[in-house]
mmCIF file of C-alpha atoms in Angstrom:
data_model
loop_
_atom_site.group_PDB
_atom_site.id
_atom_site.type_symbol
_atom_site.label_atom_id
_atom_site.label_comp_id
_atom_site.label_asym_id
_atom_site.label_seq_id
_atom_site.Cartn_x
_atom_site.Cartn_y
_atom_site.Cartn_z
ATOM 1 C CA MET M 1 82.365 98.015 84.194
ATOM 2 C CA SER M 2 78.788 96.457 82.808
ATOM 3 C CA SER M 3 76.154 99.108 82.125
ATOM 4 C CA GLN M 4 73.900 96.289 82.459
ATOM 5 C CA LEU M 5 74.648 96.197 86.385
ATOM 6 C CA LYS M 6 72.467 98.382 88.241
ATOM 7 C CA SER M 7 74.572 100.895 90.832
ATOM 8 C CA ALA M 8 74.029 98.609 94.098
ATOM 9 C CA ASP M 9 75.353 95.473 92.294
ATOM 10 C CA LYS M 10 78.344 97.546 90.818
ATOM 11 C CA LYS M 11 79.274 98.412 94.136
ATOM 12 C CA HIS M 12 78.473 94.882 95.380
ATOM 13 C CA PHE M 13 80.813 93.558 92.571
ATOM 14 C CA GLN M 14 83.566 95.922 93.374
ATOM 15 C CA THR M 15 83.916 94.937 96.817
ATOM 16 C CA LEU M 16 83.511 91.272 95.762
ATOM 17 C CA LEU M 17 86.120 92.044 93.184
ATOM 18 C CA MET M 18 88.556 93.453 95.971
ATOM 19 C CA LYS M 19 88.045 90.413 97.964
ATOM 20 C CA ALA M 20 88.726 88.069 94.915
ATOM 21 C CA VAL M 21 92.252 90.203 94.199
ATOM 22 C CA ASP M 22 93.309 89.521 97.598
ATOM 23 C CA ALA M 23 92.032 85.780 98.183
ATOM 24 C CA GLU M 24 89.573 86.958 101.034
ATOM 25 C CA LEU M 25 86.447 85.996 99.810
ATOM 26 C CA ASN M 26 84.386 83.399 101.775
ATOM 27 C CA PRO M 27 82.679 80.298 100.210
ATOM 28 C CA ASP M 28 79.520 82.087 99.514
ATOM 29 C CA GLU M 29 80.852 85.238 97.999
ATOM 30 C CA GLN M 30 82.706 83.140 95.628
ATOM 31 C CA THR M 31 79.849 81.865 94.301
ATOM 32 C CA GLU M 32 78.438 85.100 94.036
ATOM 33 C CA PHE M 33 81.261 86.276 92.600
ATOM 34 C CA ASP M 34 81.637 83.648 90.076
ATOM 35 C CA LYS M 35 78.481 84.067 89.162
ATOM 36 C CA PHE M 36 79.003 88.351 88.077
ATOM 37 C CA VAL M 37 81.941 86.859 86.408
ATOM 38 C CA SER M 38 80.219 84.150 84.390
ATOM 39 C CA LYS M 39 77.325 86.137 83.436
ATOM 40 C CA ASP M 40 78.793 89.721 82.637
ATOM 41 C CA ALA M 41 81.759 90.177 79.768
ATOM 42 C CA ASP M 42 82.666 93.453 81.397
ATOM 43 C CA CYS M 43 83.036 92.065 85.321
ATOM 44 C CA ARG M 44 85.047 89.211 83.776
ATOM 45 C CA ASN M 45 87.249 91.732 81.872
ATOM 46 C CA GLU M 46 88.016 93.658 84.949
ATOM 47 C CA TRP M 47 88.756 90.604 87.282
ATOM 48 C CA GLN M 48 91.159 89.553 84.604
ATOM 49 C CA GLN M 49 92.684 93.243 84.491
ATOM 50 C CA MET M 50 93.188 93.105 88.353
ATOM 51 C CA LYS M 51 94.362 90.146 88.664
ATOM 52 C CA LYS M 52 97.137 91.109 86.519
ATOM 53 C CA LEU M 53 97.753 94.403 88.369
ATOM 54 C CA LYS M 54 97.803 92.601 91.753
ATOM 55 C CA GLU M 55 100.679 90.313 89.686
ATOM 56 C CA VAL M 56 102.457 93.293 89.284
ATOM 57 C CA THR M 57 102.121 94.864 92.631
ATOM 58 C CA LYS M 58 102.560 91.276 94.537
ATOM 59 C CA ASN M 59 106.107 91.084 92.526
ATOM 60 C CA MET M 60 107.418 94.517 94.247
ATOM 61 C CA ASN M 61 108.810 94.770 97.419
ATOM 62 C CA PHE M 62 111.146 97.190 99.391
ATOM 63 C CA LYS M 63 114.730 96.333 99.574
ATOM 64 C CA SER M 64 115.527 95.181 103.457
ATOM 65 C CA LEU M 65 117.992 97.276 105.440
ATOM 66 C CA PRO M 66 121.420 96.034 106.935
ATOM 67 C CA THR M 67 120.670 94.015 110.407
ATOM 68 C CA GLU M 68 122.910 97.137 112.011
ATOM 69 C CA VAL M 69 120.329 100.045 110.837
ATOM 70 C CA TRP M 70 117.623 98.338 112.925
ATOM 71 C CA ASP M 71 119.995 97.324 115.779
ATOM 72 C CA ASN M 72 120.721 100.743 116.064
ATOM 73 C CA TYR M 73 117.147 101.843 115.685
ATOM 74 C CA TRP M 74 116.045 102.243 119.121
ATOM 75 C CA VAL M 75 119.476 103.857 120.270
ATOM 76 C CA ASN M 76 118.950 106.683 117.658
ATOM 77 C CA VAL M 77 115.107 107.138 119.075
ATOM 78 C CA TYR M 78 116.606 107.046 122.589
ATOM 79 C CA ASN M 79 119.526 109.624 121.723
ATOM 80 C CA ARG M 80 117.125 111.820 120.060
ATOM 81 C CA LEU M 81 114.317 111.865 123.024
ATOM 82 C CA GLU M 82 117.217 112.087 125.429
ATOM 83 C CA ARG M 83 118.550 115.054 123.038
ATOM 84 C CA GLY M 84 115.346 116.479 122.652
ATOM 85 C CA LEU M 85 115.236 117.208 126.510
ATOM 86 C CA ALA M 86 118.603 118.841 126.153
ATOM 87 C CA TRP M 87 117.820 120.944 123.787
ATOM 88 C CA ILE M 88 114.497 122.463 125.439
ATOM 89 C CA LEU M 89 116.699 123.084 128.764
ATOM 90 C CA PHE M 90 119.423 124.501 126.688
ATOM 91 C CA SER M 91 116.820 126.776 124.979
ATOM 92 C CA ILE M 92 115.141 128.101 128.059
ATOM 93 C CA GLY M 93 118.617 128.896 129.648
ATOM 94 C CA ALA M 94 119.797 130.605 126.720
ATOM 95 C CA ILE M 95 116.685 132.612 126.656
ATOM 96 C CA ILE M 96 117.099 133.598 130.157
ATOM 97 C CA LEU M 97 120.788 134.539 130.021
ATOM 98 C CA LEU M 98 120.220 136.348 126.429
ATOM 99 C CA THR M 99 117.212 138.705 128.125
ATOM 100 C CA TYR M 100 118.982 139.515 131.432
ATOM 101 C CA SER M 101 122.445 140.568 129.180
ATOM 102 C CA GLY M 102 120.133 142.323 127.007
ATOM 103 C CA PHE M 103 118.503 143.891 129.825
ATOM 104 C CA LYS M 104 122.048 144.603 131.239
ATOM 105 C CA ALA M 105 123.277 146.111 128.127
ATOM 106 C CA VAL M 106 120.450 148.629 127.283
ATOM 107 C CA GLU M 107 120.862 149.550 131.041
ATOM 108 C CA SER M 108 124.066 150.539 130.968
ATOM 109 C CA ILE M 109 123.713 152.099 127.681
ATOM 110 C CA ILE M 110 121.219 154.592 129.133
ATOM 111 C CA ALA M 111 122.988 154.948 132.199
ATOM 112 C CA ASP M 112 126.669 155.739 130.409
ATOM 113 C CA PRO M 113 126.871 159.420 130.514
ATOM 114 C CA GLN M 114 130.277 159.773 128.258
ATOM 115 C CA LEU M 115 127.786 157.965 125.161
ATOM 116 C CA ALA M 116 125.783 160.561 122.650
ATOM 117 C CA GLY M 117 122.029 160.536 122.759
ATOM 118 C CA ILE M 118 122.020 159.959 119.268
ATOM 119 C CA LEU M 119 124.201 156.696 119.727
ATOM 120 C CA LYS M 120 121.792 155.490 122.410
ATOM 121 C CA ALA M 121 119.072 156.248 120.359
ATOM 122 C CA ALA M 122 120.542 154.560 117.499
ATOM 123 C CA ILE M 123 121.170 151.165 119.699
ATOM 124 C CA LEU M 124 117.999 151.272 120.859
ATOM 125 C CA MET M 125 116.337 151.292 117.971
ATOM 126 C CA LEU M 126 118.535 148.351 116.768
ATOM 127 C CA ILE M 127 117.754 146.792 119.772
ATOM 128 C CA GLY M 128 113.949 147.162 119.593
ATOM 129 C CA GLY M 129 113.728 146.676 115.949
ATOM 130 C CA SER M 130 115.550 143.017 116.523
ATOM 131 C CA VAL M 131 112.711 142.169 119.152
ATOM 132 C CA ILE M 132 110.070 143.014 117.042
ATOM 133 C CA LEU M 133 111.629 141.262 113.896
ATOM 134 C CA LEU M 134 111.874 138.192 116.402
ATOM 135 C CA VAL M 135 108.278 138.261 117.663
ATOM 136 C CA SER M 136 106.851 138.972 114.311
ATOM 137 C CA VAL M 137 108.386 135.693 112.999
ATOM 138 C CA VAL M 138 107.664 133.775 116.069
ATOM 139 C CA ARG M 139 104.230 134.602 115.722
ATOM 140 C CA GLU M 140 103.716 134.002 111.758
ATOM 141 C CA LYS M 141 105.183 130.679 112.481
ATOM 142 C CA LEU M 142 102.812 130.104 115.351
ATOM 143 C CA PHE M 143 99.806 131.242 113.133
ATOM 144 C CA THR M 144 101.023 128.811 110.342
ATOM 145 C CA GLN M 145 100.876 125.960 112.638
ATOM 146 C CA LYS M 146 97.495 126.906 113.740
ATOM 147 C CA SER M 147 95.930 127.567 110.268
ATOM 148 C CA ASP M 148 98.029 124.059 108.570
ATOM 149 C CA PRO M 149 95.445 122.282 106.911
ATOM 150 C CA TYR M 150 97.309 118.807 107.478
ATOM 151 C CA LYS M 151 97.418 119.311 111.108
ATOM 152 C CA GLU M 152 94.306 117.654 111.786
ATOM 153 C CA VAL M 153 94.223 115.036 109.074
ATOM 154 C CA GLN M 154 92.751 112.039 110.274
ATOM 155 C CA ARG M 155 93.778 112.296 113.684
ATOM 156 C CA MET J 1 122.775 104.990 99.840
ATOM 157 C CA SER J 2 122.878 101.121 99.467
ATOM 158 C CA TYR J 3 120.321 99.029 100.734
ATOM 159 C CA GLY J 4 121.347 95.293 100.203
ATOM 160 C CA LEU J 5 119.497 93.482 97.432
ATOM 161 C CA ALA J 6 117.772 90.511 99.454
ATOM 162 C CA ILE J 7 114.470 90.240 98.584
ATOM 163 C CA VAL J 8 112.079 89.902 101.397
ATOM 164 C CA ASN J 9 108.853 91.432 102.579
ATOM 165 C CA PRO J 10 109.621 93.356 105.884
ATOM 166 C CA THR J 11 106.086 93.020 107.168
ATOM 167 C CA LEU J 12 106.512 89.033 107.272
ATOM 168 C CA THR J 13 109.899 89.524 109.202
ATOM 169 C CA GLU J 14 108.076 91.047 112.340
ATOM 170 C CA ASN J 15 105.347 90.485 114.333
ATOM 171 C CA ARG J 16 101.783 91.459 113.336
ATOM 172 C CA MET J 17 99.173 93.153 115.662
ATOM 173 C CA VAL J 18 100.124 92.343 119.206
ATOM 174 C CA PRO J 19 97.823 90.688 121.527
ATOM 175 C CA ALA J 20 96.347 93.608 123.227
ATOM 176 C CA VAL J 21 97.148 92.354 126.886
ATOM 177 C CA ASP J 22 101.204 92.215 126.336
ATOM 178 C CA GLU J 23 100.889 95.578 124.902
ATOM 179 C CA GLY J 24 98.653 97.338 126.880
ATOM 180 C CA THR J 25 101.298 96.103 130.058
ATOM 181 C CA LEU J 26 103.935 97.827 127.822
ATOM 182 C CA ILE J 27 102.066 101.122 127.622
ATOM 183 C CA LEU J 28 101.555 101.231 130.904
ATOM 184 C CA ARG J 29 105.170 100.603 131.737
ATOM 185 C CA CYS J 30 105.851 103.293 129.557
ATOM 186 C CA GLN J 31 103.318 105.626 131.026
ATOM 187 C CA ALA J 32 105.114 104.674 134.180
ATOM 188 C CA GLY J 33 108.158 106.793 132.618
ATOM 189 C CA GLU J 34 109.935 103.213 131.832
ATOM 190 C CA LYS J 35 111.816 104.091 128.613
ATOM 191 C CA GLN J 36 113.320 100.269 128.533
ATOM 192 C CA ALA J 37 109.341 99.399 127.602
ATOM 193 C CA TYR J 38 109.096 101.731 125.049
ATOM 194 C CA GLY J 39 112.234 100.328 123.192
ATOM 195 C CA GLU J 40 110.212 97.158 123.227
ATOM 196 C CA LEU J 41 107.293 98.637 121.372
ATOM 197 C CA VAL J 42 109.564 100.735 119.250
ATOM 198 C CA ASN J 43 111.591 96.871 118.326
ATOM 199 C CA LYS J 44 108.633 95.583 117.395
ATOM 200 C CA TYR J 45 106.942 98.276 115.037
ATOM 201 C CA MET J 46 110.328 99.718 113.626
ATOM 202 C CA LYS J 47 110.194 97.968 110.613
ATOM 203 C CA ARG J 48 106.723 98.218 109.831
ATOM 204 C CA ALA J 49 106.925 102.406 110.573
ATOM 205 C CA TYR J 50 110.024 102.770 108.483
ATOM 206 C CA TYR J 51 108.615 100.602 105.352
ATOM 207 C CA THR J 52 105.247 102.323 105.680
ATOM 208 C CA ALA J 53 106.940 105.707 105.678
ATOM 209 C CA LEU J 54 109.007 104.820 102.703
ATOM 210 C CA GLY J 55 106.128 103.743 100.916
ATOM 211 C CA LEU J 56 104.360 107.043 101.474
ATOM 212 C CA ILE J 57 107.529 109.365 100.713
ATOM 213 C CA GLY J 58 109.535 107.586 98.764
ATOM 214 C CA SER J 59 112.808 108.856 100.321
ATOM 215 C CA PRO J 60 114.852 106.130 102.637
ATOM 216 C CA GLU J 61 116.569 108.998 104.491
ATOM 217 C CA ALA J 62 113.454 111.025 105.244
ATOM 218 C CA ALA J 63 111.228 107.584 105.946
ATOM 219 C CA MET J 64 114.066 106.920 108.551
ATOM 220 C CA ASP J 65 113.582 110.220 110.014
ATOM 221 C CA LEU J 66 110.294 110.185 110.083
ATOM 222 C CA SER J 67 109.454 106.899 111.289
ATOM 223 C CA GLN J 68 111.805 107.905 114.184
ATOM 224 C CA GLU J 69 110.581 111.396 115.167
ATOM 225 C CA ALA J 70 107.166 109.801 115.181
ATOM 226 C CA PHE J 71 108.255 107.484 117.893
ATOM 227 C CA ILE J 72 109.712 110.261 119.787
ATOM 228 C CA ARG J 73 106.300 112.286 119.646
ATOM 229 C CA ALA J 74 104.541 109.321 120.378
ATOM 230 C CA TYR J 75 106.652 108.687 123.373
ATOM 231 C CA ARG J 76 106.164 112.348 124.589
ATOM 232 C CA ALA J 77 102.151 111.711 124.038
ATOM 233 C CA ILE J 78 102.161 108.086 125.410
ATOM 234 C CA LYS J 79 100.220 109.355 128.609
ATOM 235 C CA ARG J 80 97.246 110.155 126.381
ATOM 236 C CA LEU J 81 97.021 106.713 124.858
ATOM 237 C CA ASP J 82 94.542 104.245 126.395
ATOM 238 C CA ALA J 83 96.303 101.130 127.229
ATOM 239 C CA ASP J 84 93.275 99.218 125.623
ATOM 240 C CA LYS J 85 94.254 100.820 122.238
ATOM 241 C CA LYS J 86 96.258 99.506 119.804
ATOM 242 C CA PHE J 87 99.934 101.140 119.844
ATOM 243 C CA PHE J 88 100.511 100.929 116.229
ATOM 244 C CA THR J 89 96.830 102.359 115.071
ATOM 245 C CA TRP J 90 97.746 105.123 117.270
ATOM 246 C CA TYR J 91 101.344 105.910 115.992
ATOM 247 C CA TYR J 92 100.273 105.463 112.804
ATOM 248 C CA ARG J 93 98.374 108.727 112.548
ATOM 249 C CA ILE J 94 101.183 110.571 114.298
ATOM 250 C CA LEU J 95 103.686 109.188 111.546
ATOM 251 C CA LYS J 96 100.910 109.776 108.478
ATOM 252 C CA ASN J 97 100.541 113.428 109.458
ATOM 253 C CA LEU J 98 104.276 114.012 109.705
ATOM 254 C CA CYS J 99 104.819 112.366 106.502
ATOM 255 C CA LEU J 100 101.890 114.367 104.580
ATOM 256 C CA ASN J 101 103.417 117.506 105.953
ATOM 257 C CA HIS J 102 106.947 116.262 105.053
ATOM 258 C CA LEU J 103 105.160 115.904 100.931
ATOM 259 C CA ARG J 104 103.551 119.588 101.568
ATOM 260 C CA ASP J 105 106.916 120.591 102.478
ATOM 261 C CA ARG J 106 108.652 119.191 99.411
ATOM 262 C CA ALA J 107 105.807 120.255 97.053
ATOM 263 C CA ARG J 108 106.719 123.847 98.138
ATOM 264 C CA HIS J 109 110.314 123.252 97.318
ATOM 265 C CA ALA J 110 109.353 122.074 93.984
ATOM 266 C CA ARG J 111 111.021 118.284 94.194
ATOM 267 C CA PRO J 112 108.711 116.226 92.842
ATOM 268 C CA PHE J 113 108.556 112.488 93.793
ATOM 269 C CA SER J 114 110.930 111.321 91.102
ATOM 270 C CA GLU J 115 113.660 113.520 91.953
ATOM 271 C CA VAL J 116 114.029 112.149 95.715
ATOM 272 C CA GLY J 117 116.085 109.106 94.316
ATOM 273 C CA GLU J 118 113.245 106.417 95.581
ATOM 274 C CA THR J 119 113.939 104.473 92.173
ATOM 275 C CA THR J 120 116.755 102.564 94.005
ATOM 276 C CA LEU J 121 114.370 101.259 96.558
ATOM 277 C CA LEU J 122 112.427 98.443 95.236
ATOM 278 C CA LYS J 123 113.295 95.619 93.062
ATOM 279 C CA MET J 124 111.142 92.744 91.651
ATOM 280 C CA SER J 125 111.513 89.183 92.472
ATOM 281 C CA ASP J 126 114.043 88.393 90.039
ATOM 282 C CA GLN J 127 116.138 85.780 91.685
ATOM 283 C CA GLY J 128 117.140 83.211 89.167
ATOM 284 C CA GLU J 129 116.455 85.638 86.129
ATOM 285 C CA ASP J 130 118.568 85.980 83.070
ATOM 286 C CA ALA J 131 120.702 89.784 82.432
ATOM 287 C CA SER J 132 117.998 90.568 79.650
ATOM 288 C CA ARG J 133 114.936 89.180 81.576
ATOM 289 C CA GLN J 134 116.473 91.352 84.606
ATOM 290 C CA VAL J 135 116.497 94.730 82.805
ATOM 291 C CA GLU J 136 113.096 94.171 81.309
ATOM 292 C CA GLN J 137 111.766 93.834 85.103
ATOM 293 C CA GLU J 138 114.152 96.450 86.008
ATOM 294 C CA GLU J 139 112.284 98.825 83.665
ATOM 295 C CA THR J 140 108.611 97.636 84.564
ATOM 296 C CA ARG J 141 109.419 98.120 87.939
ATOM 297 C CA GLU J 142 110.214 101.758 87.701
ATOM 298 C CA ILE J 143 107.241 102.148 85.210
ATOM 299 C CA VAL J 144 105.310 100.937 87.973
ATOM 300 C CA TRP J 145 106.872 102.685 91.018
ATOM 301 C CA ASP J 146 106.340 105.593 89.285
ATOM 302 C CA ALA J 147 102.702 104.959 88.590
ATOM 303 C CA ILE J 148 102.296 104.616 92.200
ATOM 304 C CA ASN J 149 104.189 107.687 93.050
ATOM 305 C CA SER J 150 101.915 109.936 90.989
ATOM 306 C CA LEU J 151 98.803 108.458 92.726
ATOM 307 C CA LYS J 152 96.993 110.788 95.075
ATOM 308 C CA PRO J 153 98.424 110.430 98.595
ATOM 309 C CA GLN J 154 95.178 108.952 99.775
ATOM 310 C CA GLU J 155 95.168 106.195 96.864
ATOM 311 C CA ARG J 156 98.804 105.599 97.094
ATOM 312 C CA GLU J 157 98.347 104.919 101.200
ATOM 313 C CA ILE J 158 95.752 102.296 100.866
ATOM 314 C CA ILE J 159 97.831 100.529 97.866
ATOM 315 C CA ILE J 160 100.936 100.446 100.396
ATOM 316 C CA LEU J 161 99.135 99.660 103.201
ATOM 317 C CA LYS J 162 97.258 96.429 101.361
ATOM 318 C CA ASP J 163 99.684 95.343 98.416
ATOM 319 C CA PHE J 164 103.301 96.340 100.026
ATOM 320 C CA GLN J 165 102.453 95.868 103.858
ATOM 321 C CA GLU J 166 99.658 93.466 103.278
ATOM 322 C CA HIS J 167 97.486 94.423 106.068
ATOM 323 C CA SER J 168 94.112 92.788 106.387
ATOM 324 C CA TYR J 169 91.214 94.717 105.483
ATOM 325 C CA ILE J 170 90.309 94.748 109.415
ATOM 326 C CA GLU J 171 93.738 96.384 109.973
ATOM 327 C CA ILE J 172 93.585 98.683 107.362
ATOM 328 C CA SER J 173 89.823 100.095 108.516
ATOM 329 C CA GLU J 174 91.368 100.702 112.051
ATOM 330 C CA LEU J 175 94.651 102.326 110.682
ATOM 331 C CA LEU J 176 92.482 104.276 108.657
ATOM 332 C CA ASP J 177 89.766 105.186 111.258
ATOM 333 C CA CYS J 178 87.089 104.023 108.586
ATOM 334 C CA PRO J 179 84.402 101.920 107.973
ATOM 335 C CA MET J 180 85.345 98.163 105.894
ATOM 336 C CA GLY J 181 83.245 99.556 103.180
ATOM 337 C CA THR J 182 85.108 102.624 102.749
ATOM 338 C CA VAL J 183 88.314 100.678 102.825
ATOM 339 C CA MET J 184 87.149 98.710 100.061
ATOM 340 C CA SER J 185 85.705 101.376 97.561
ATOM 341 C CA ARG J 186 88.973 103.235 98.558
ATOM 342 C CA LEU J 187 90.869 100.367 97.588
ATOM 343 C CA TYR J 188 89.123 99.712 94.456
ATOM 344 C CA ASN J 189 89.086 103.478 93.126
ATOM 345 C CA ALA J 190 93.282 103.659 93.796
ATOM 346 C CA ARG J 191 93.582 100.099 92.188
ATOM 347 C CA GLN J 192 91.535 101.603 89.049
ATOM 348 C CA ALA J 193 93.542 104.487 89.264
ATOM 349 C CA LEU J 194 96.386 102.807 88.878
ATOM 350 C CA LYS J 195 95.369 100.033 86.637
ATOM 351 C CA VAL J 196 94.728 103.205 84.030
ATOM 352 C CA LYS J 197 98.458 104.561 84.616
ATOM 353 C CA LEU J 198 99.809 101.066 83.841
ATOM 354 C CA GLU J 199 97.806 100.477 81.003
ATOM 355 C CA LYS J 200 100.663 99.621 78.492
ATOM 356 C CA VAL J 201 102.578 97.214 81.502
ATOM 357 C CA LEU J 202 99.147 95.074 81.926
ATOM 358 C CA LYS J 203 98.789 94.876 78.195
#
């Protein structure tokens, strides 16, 4: 970009340049742009380079997917939506059942007169340790999610 | 994974921004729990969603997964969407966040862009060209795609939206939720960055 252009002119030329590259100039802007390009060699040079760049990117397209992929797209979304609900219900049910069975298991261990005290203590420590580990992992996950720097990106 | 060789611009095969009235009705029907109405919205925007995600993250499998996941999240939150607003603009922010999270996770697992298999995704418009010309174009294609992938996510995003998805400046301004002037300057900076990376190709 020409050092002869003032900062405001540079900014204006950049805007016109983008519009020119994307063929979005109106007649007045076109006249203005032509003036820049005819008067300033650096502007002219940049215009040539941007045109080449546009040529290169214009010729690049993603390959299309087979029609059946699109035919099944909504079905897949629908199935995943439905399964999401199923997983929530399954998880709630599983948590309730596991908590209840855990409680019953602990209750029966404590109530069992034949089981040695040291074994009861070991089993309880094992269960207690597992619960603390689980809570710790869940808490860490929640904390990571809360402090995720990308979480609120341009919402 | 093979995706066929036909050259199309996916964005031109589907509807552009849907008139607000029709879309508003669909959104209201979705908010009333009508999944069929949501299916219509998904069918309208699925291609644009997939190809946008593909441009942002480069992996076809992940792009398919994330574009569908974004539709699922959008459906769950659709009651919060103002029926007067454009669905895709709102959906795009969900999709973009998912893509950024995906990129961040991929960076954590040290999988650079060039190892994700995205190089099989693009093809130059080479119909009717001879073999040597095609090889040359294939090389150029890879250089260009690598250059695009090496841009910052924000720069890559605006190049994808403008040059691949062919959105107008107004549409980009809505999608990125920023003024037109910012769109123009971001596009200029992104193209400048790309131009520097493609210096040899452009000579």
